[in-house]
Amino acid sequence: MTRPDPGLAHGWCALTALHGRIEAHVERALQAEHELSVREFSVLDVLSDQHDGDGGHFRMNQLADAVVLSQSATTRLVTRLEDRGLLARYLCPTDRRGIYTNVTPDGLALLERARPTNDRALAEALDSAEQRPELAPLVTAVRTLSRPAPAPAG
């Protein structure tokens, strides 16, 4: 039996380490300045991008997929945000079994105040991680992915 490639396992460990470092740093900043968790920020951010109006809406299962949480964890998270007046739930007008989640004006206002904090903390976490040789290539990849692709020639 052949052994799996140890480089693959090392790469996976580095990726999880980078994710953990970034998430912890961003979490501390969002909590300290806005009383908002990374997951709460993600939910507000995802919903705000759905259309150009006062925020977007998703069915609960779509939202769970978008923020990579179980449906039960997403429901608990949405309930907390709804209790704070940042989200609202309503029945789908075409399917009475479906429940949509929508960002409220207060949720959009908090998101707009929190975005600079999120961006700053993310940049700080990447700068710090870049100093570690095992994480530097991943930081380069993240920064490369965040740049717009060049326009096709022609």
PDB file of C-alpha atoms in Angstrom:
ATOM      1  CA  MET A   1       0.000   0.000   0.000  1.00  0.00           C
ATOM      2  CA  THR A   2       1.383   3.402  -0.942  1.00  0.00           C
ATOM      3  CA  ARG A   3       1.467   6.213   1.548  1.00  0.00           C
ATOM      4  CA  PRO A   4      -0.462   9.353   0.742  1.00  0.00           C
ATOM      5  CA  ASP A   5       1.567  12.325  -0.381  1.00  0.00           C
ATOM      6  CA  PRO A   6       2.799  14.026   2.837  1.00  0.00           C
ATOM      7  CA  GLY A   7       2.977  17.313   0.929  1.00  0.00           C
ATOM      8  CA  LEU A   8      -0.768  17.222   0.442  1.00  0.00           C
ATOM      9  CA  ALA A   9      -1.352  16.747   4.171  1.00  0.00           C
ATOM     10  CA  HIS A  10       1.141  19.531   4.939  1.00  0.00           C
ATOM     11  CA  GLY A  11      -0.650  21.855   2.520  1.00  0.00           C
ATOM     12  CA  TRP A  12      -4.000  21.050   4.089  1.00  0.00           C
ATOM     13  CA  CYS A  13      -2.625  21.738   7.581  1.00  0.00           C
ATOM     14  CA  ALA A  14      -1.210  25.061   6.400  1.00  0.00           C
ATOM     15  CA  LEU A  15      -4.544  26.013   4.846  1.00  0.00           C
ATOM     16  CA  THR A  16      -6.479  25.218   8.020  1.00  0.00           C
ATOM     17  CA  ALA A  17      -3.897  27.131  10.079  1.00  0.00           C
ATOM     18  CA  LEU A  18      -4.259  30.183   7.829  1.00  0.00           C
ATOM     19  CA  HIS A  19      -8.042  30.021   8.025  1.00  0.00           C
ATOM     20  CA  GLY A  20      -7.972  29.695  11.811  1.00  0.00           C
ATOM     21  CA  ARG A  21      -5.567  32.604  12.251  1.00  0.00           C
ATOM     22  CA  ILE A  22      -7.578  34.875   9.963  1.00  0.00           C
ATOM     23  CA  GLU A  23     -10.937  33.954  11.452  1.00  0.00           C
ATOM     24  CA  ALA A  24      -9.720  34.442  15.039  1.00  0.00           C
ATOM     25  CA  HIS A  25      -8.210  37.867  14.271  1.00  0.00           C
ATOM     26  CA  VAL A  26     -11.259  39.100  12.350  1.00  0.00           C
ATOM     27  CA  GLU A  27     -13.579  37.710  15.049  1.00  0.00           C
ATOM     28  CA  ARG A  28     -11.787  39.658  17.783  1.00  0.00           C
ATOM     29  CA  ALA A  29     -11.975  42.893  15.797  1.00  0.00           C
ATOM     30  CA  LEU A  30     -15.650  42.535  14.836  1.00  0.00           C
ATOM     31  CA  GLN A  31     -16.645  41.580  18.384  1.00  0.00           C
ATOM     32  CA  ALA A  32     -14.682  44.427  19.963  1.00  0.00           C
ATOM     33  CA  GLU A  33     -15.905  47.147  17.631  1.00  0.00           C
ATOM     34  CA  HIS A  34     -19.383  45.999  16.557  1.00  0.00           C
ATOM     35  CA  GLU A  35     -20.471  43.125  18.844  1.00  0.00           C
ATOM     36  CA  LEU A  36     -20.687  40.988  15.716  1.00  0.00           C
ATOM     37  CA  SER A  37     -19.233  37.536  15.080  1.00  0.00           C
ATOM     38  CA  VAL A  38     -17.557  36.515  11.834  1.00  0.00           C
ATOM     39  CA  ARG A  39     -20.531  34.260  11.055  1.00  0.00           C
ATOM     40  CA  GLU A  40     -23.014  37.057  11.770  1.00  0.00           C
ATOM     41  CA  PHE A  41     -21.024  39.399   9.537  1.00  0.00           C
ATOM     42  CA  SER A  42     -21.005  36.735   6.797  1.00  0.00           C
ATOM     43  CA  VAL A  43     -24.782  36.295   6.955  1.00  0.00           C
ATOM     44  CA  LEU A  44     -25.389  40.046   6.718  1.00  0.00           C
ATOM     45  CA  ASP A  45     -22.852  40.344   3.907  1.00  0.00           C
ATOM     46  CA  VAL A  46     -24.276  37.456   1.870  1.00  0.00           C
ATOM     47  CA  LEU A  47     -27.839  38.703   2.219  1.00  0.00           C
ATOM     48  CA  SER A  48     -26.896  42.294   1.378  1.00  0.00           C
ATOM     49  CA  ASP A  49     -25.441  41.176  -1.964  1.00  0.00           C
ATOM     50  CA  GLN A  50     -28.643  39.570  -3.259  1.00  0.00           C
ATOM     51  CA  HIS A  51     -30.115  42.599  -4.994  1.00  0.00           C
ATOM     52  CA  ASP A  52     -29.778  46.350  -5.244  1.00  0.00           C
ATOM     53  CA  GLY A  53     -32.691  47.219  -2.952  1.00  0.00           C
ATOM     54  CA  ASP A  54     -32.740  47.355   0.826  1.00  0.00           C
ATOM     55  CA  GLY A  55     -30.931  44.056   1.148  1.00  0.00           C
ATOM     56  CA  GLY A  56     -31.444  40.578  -0.148  1.00  0.00           C
ATOM     57  CA  HIS A  57     -33.270  37.489   0.842  1.00  0.00           C
ATOM     58  CA  PHE A  58     -32.605  33.776   0.785  1.00  0.00           C
ATOM     59  CA  ARG A  59     -34.461  30.701   1.834  1.00  0.00           C
ATOM     60  CA  MET A  60     -32.903  29.292   4.977  1.00  0.00           C
ATOM     61  CA  ASN A  61     -31.323  26.327   3.143  1.00  0.00           C
ATOM     62  CA  GLN A  62     -29.759  28.663   0.562  1.00  0.00           C
ATOM     63  CA  LEU A  63     -28.353  30.839   3.314  1.00  0.00           C
ATOM     64  CA  ALA A  64     -26.949  27.786   5.130  1.00  0.00           C
ATOM     65  CA  ASP A  65     -25.158  26.727   1.940  1.00  0.00           C
ATOM     66  CA  ALA A  66     -23.841  30.239   1.312  1.00  0.00           C
ATOM     67  CA  VAL A  67     -22.298  30.620   4.782  1.00  0.00           C
ATOM     68  CA  VAL A  68     -21.252  26.948   5.076  1.00  0.00           C
ATOM     69  CA  LEU A  69     -23.247  26.103   8.200  1.00  0.00           C
ATOM     70  CA  SER A  70     -25.775  23.400   8.981  1.00  0.00           C
ATOM     71  CA  GLN A  71     -29.410  24.404   8.647  1.00  0.00           C
ATOM     72  CA  SER A  72     -29.906  24.181  12.413  1.00  0.00           C
ATOM     73  CA  ALA A  73     -26.860  26.380  13.115  1.00  0.00           C
ATOM     74  CA  THR A  74     -28.056  28.851  10.480  1.00  0.00           C
ATOM     75  CA  THR A  75     -31.524  28.962  12.031  1.00  0.00           C
ATOM     76  CA  ARG A  76     -30.043  29.704  15.468  1.00  0.00           C
ATOM     77  CA  LEU A  77     -27.803  32.406  13.977  1.00  0.00           C
ATOM     78  CA  VAL A  78     -30.691  34.005  12.084  1.00  0.00           C
ATOM     79  CA  THR A  79     -32.808  33.959  15.258  1.00  0.00           C
ATOM     80  CA  ARG A  80     -30.079  35.838  17.152  1.00  0.00           C
ATOM     81  CA  LEU A  81     -29.788  38.426  14.374  1.00  0.00           C
ATOM     82  CA  GLU A  82     -33.566  38.728  14.141  1.00  0.00           C
ATOM     83  CA  ASP A  83     -33.774  39.284  17.916  1.00  0.00           C
ATOM     84  CA  ARG A  84     -31.304  42.167  17.464  1.00  0.00           C
ATOM     85  CA  GLY A  85     -33.443  43.667  14.681  1.00  0.00           C
ATOM     86  CA  LEU A  86     -30.806  43.019  12.000  1.00  0.00           C
ATOM     87  CA  LEU A  87     -32.741  40.424   9.971  1.00  0.00           C
ATOM     88  CA  ALA A  88     -36.398  39.656   9.334  1.00  0.00           C
ATOM     89  CA  ARG A  89     -38.035  36.400   8.272  1.00  0.00           C
ATOM     90  CA  TYR A  90     -41.191  36.098   6.211  1.00  0.00           C
ATOM     91  CA  LEU A  91     -43.127  33.430   4.341  1.00  0.00           C
ATOM     92  CA  CYS A  92     -42.357  32.910   0.677  1.00  0.00           C
ATOM     93  CA  PRO A  93     -45.314  34.367  -1.260  1.00  0.00           C
ATOM     94  CA  THR A  94     -45.295  31.535  -3.830  1.00  0.00           C
ATOM     95  CA  ASP A  95     -44.609  28.602  -1.478  1.00  0.00           C
ATOM     96  CA  ARG A  96     -46.123  28.923   1.984  1.00  0.00           C
ATOM     97  CA  ARG A  97     -43.700  26.271   3.283  1.00  0.00           C
ATOM     98  CA  GLY A  98     -40.676  28.413   2.430  1.00  0.00           C
ATOM     99  CA  ILE A  99     -39.257  31.043   4.765  1.00  0.00           C
ATOM    100  CA  TYR A 100     -37.115  33.884   3.481  1.00  0.00           C
ATOM    101  CA  THR A 101     -34.582  35.859   5.470  1.00  0.00           C
ATOM    102  CA  ASN A 102     -34.000  39.515   4.673  1.00  0.00           C
ATOM    103  CA  VAL A 103     -31.598  42.183   5.974  1.00  0.00           C
ATOM    104  CA  THR A 104     -33.294  45.063   7.779  1.00  0.00           C
ATOM    105  CA  PRO A 105     -32.178  48.693   7.448  1.00  0.00           C
ATOM    106  CA  ASP A 106     -30.491  48.379  10.873  1.00  0.00           C
ATOM    107  CA  GLY A 107     -28.671  45.274   9.638  1.00  0.00           C
ATOM    108  CA  LEU A 108     -27.460  47.088   6.534  1.00  0.00           C
ATOM    109  CA  ALA A 109     -26.300  50.056   8.622  1.00  0.00           C
ATOM    110  CA  LEU A 110     -24.337  47.788  10.981  1.00  0.00           C
ATOM    111  CA  LEU A 111     -22.827  45.935   8.036  1.00  0.00           C
ATOM    112  CA  GLU A 112     -21.656  49.190   6.465  1.00  0.00           C
ATOM    113  CA  ARG A 113     -20.023  50.238   9.738  1.00  0.00           C
ATOM    114  CA  ALA A 114     -18.427  46.799  10.176  1.00  0.00           C
ATOM    115  CA  ARG A 115     -17.055  46.341   6.644  1.00  0.00           C
ATOM    116  CA  PRO A 116     -14.002  48.582   7.167  1.00  0.00           C
ATOM    117  CA  THR A 117     -13.225  46.728  10.410  1.00  0.00           C
ATOM    118  CA  ASN A 118     -13.511  43.382   8.635  1.00  0.00           C
ATOM    119  CA  ASP A 119     -11.307  44.544   5.762  1.00  0.00           C
ATOM    120  CA  ARG A 120      -8.677  46.026   8.087  1.00  0.00           C
ATOM    121  CA  ALA A 121      -8.561  42.931  10.312  1.00  0.00           C
ATOM    122  CA  LEU A 122      -8.343  40.664   7.275  1.00  0.00           C
ATOM    123  CA  ALA A 123      -5.409  42.662   5.889  1.00  0.00           C
ATOM    124  CA  GLU A 124      -3.680  42.599   9.293  1.00  0.00           C
ATOM    125  CA  ALA A 125      -4.160  38.844   9.619  1.00  0.00           C
ATOM    126  CA  LEU A 126      -2.794  38.239   6.124  1.00  0.00           C
ATOM    127  CA  ASP A 127       0.205  40.501   6.772  1.00  0.00           C
ATOM    128  CA  SER A 128       0.960  38.608   9.973  1.00  0.00           C
ATOM    129  CA  ALA A 129       0.514  35.183   8.372  1.00  0.00           C
ATOM    130  CA  GLU A 130       2.766  36.166   5.488  1.00  0.00           C
ATOM    131  CA  GLN A 131       5.688  36.320   7.936  1.00  0.00           C
ATOM    132  CA  ARG A 132       5.400  32.556   8.502  1.00  0.00           C
ATOM    133  CA  PRO A 133       7.188  30.628   5.735  1.00  0.00           C
ATOM    134  CA  GLU A 134       4.641  27.806   5.696  1.00  0.00           C
ATOM    135  CA  LEU A 135       1.749  30.273   5.235  1.00  0.00           C
ATOM    136  CA  ALA A 136       3.328  32.828   2.879  1.00  0.00           C
ATOM    137  CA  PRO A 137       2.469  30.931  -0.355  1.00  0.00           C
ATOM    138  CA  LEU A 138      -1.160  30.668   0.713  1.00  0.00           C
ATOM    139  CA  VAL A 139      -1.305  34.375   1.532  1.00  0.00           C
ATOM    140  CA  THR A 140       0.065  35.087  -1.945  1.00  0.00           C
ATOM    141  CA  ALA A 141      -2.648  32.872  -3.431  1.00  0.00           C
ATOM    142  CA  VAL A 142      -5.391  34.643  -1.451  1.00  0.00           C
ATOM    143  CA  ARG A 143      -4.131  38.044  -2.539  1.00  0.00           C
ATOM    144  CA  THR A 144      -3.883  36.896  -6.161  1.00  0.00           C
ATOM    145  CA  LEU A 145      -7.465  35.618  -6.078  1.00  0.00           C
ATOM    146  CA  SER A 146      -8.718  38.924  -4.698  1.00  0.00           C
ATOM    147  CA  ARG A 147      -7.427  40.904  -7.672  1.00  0.00           C
ATOM    148  CA  PRO A 148      -9.631  41.320 -10.732  1.00  0.00           C
ATOM    149  CA  ALA A 149      -8.658  39.093 -13.621  1.00  0.00           C
ATOM    150  CA  PRO A 150      -6.962  40.916 -16.487  1.00  0.00           C
ATOM    151  CA  ALA A 151      -9.202  41.765 -19.413  1.00  0.00           C
ATOM    152  CA  PRO A 152      -8.861  39.379 -22.357  1.00  0.00           C
ATOM    153  CA  ALA A 153      -6.653  40.631 -25.170  1.00  0.00           C
ATOM    154  CA  GLY A 154      -8.328  41.547 -28.380  1.00  0.00           C
TER     155      GLY A 154
END
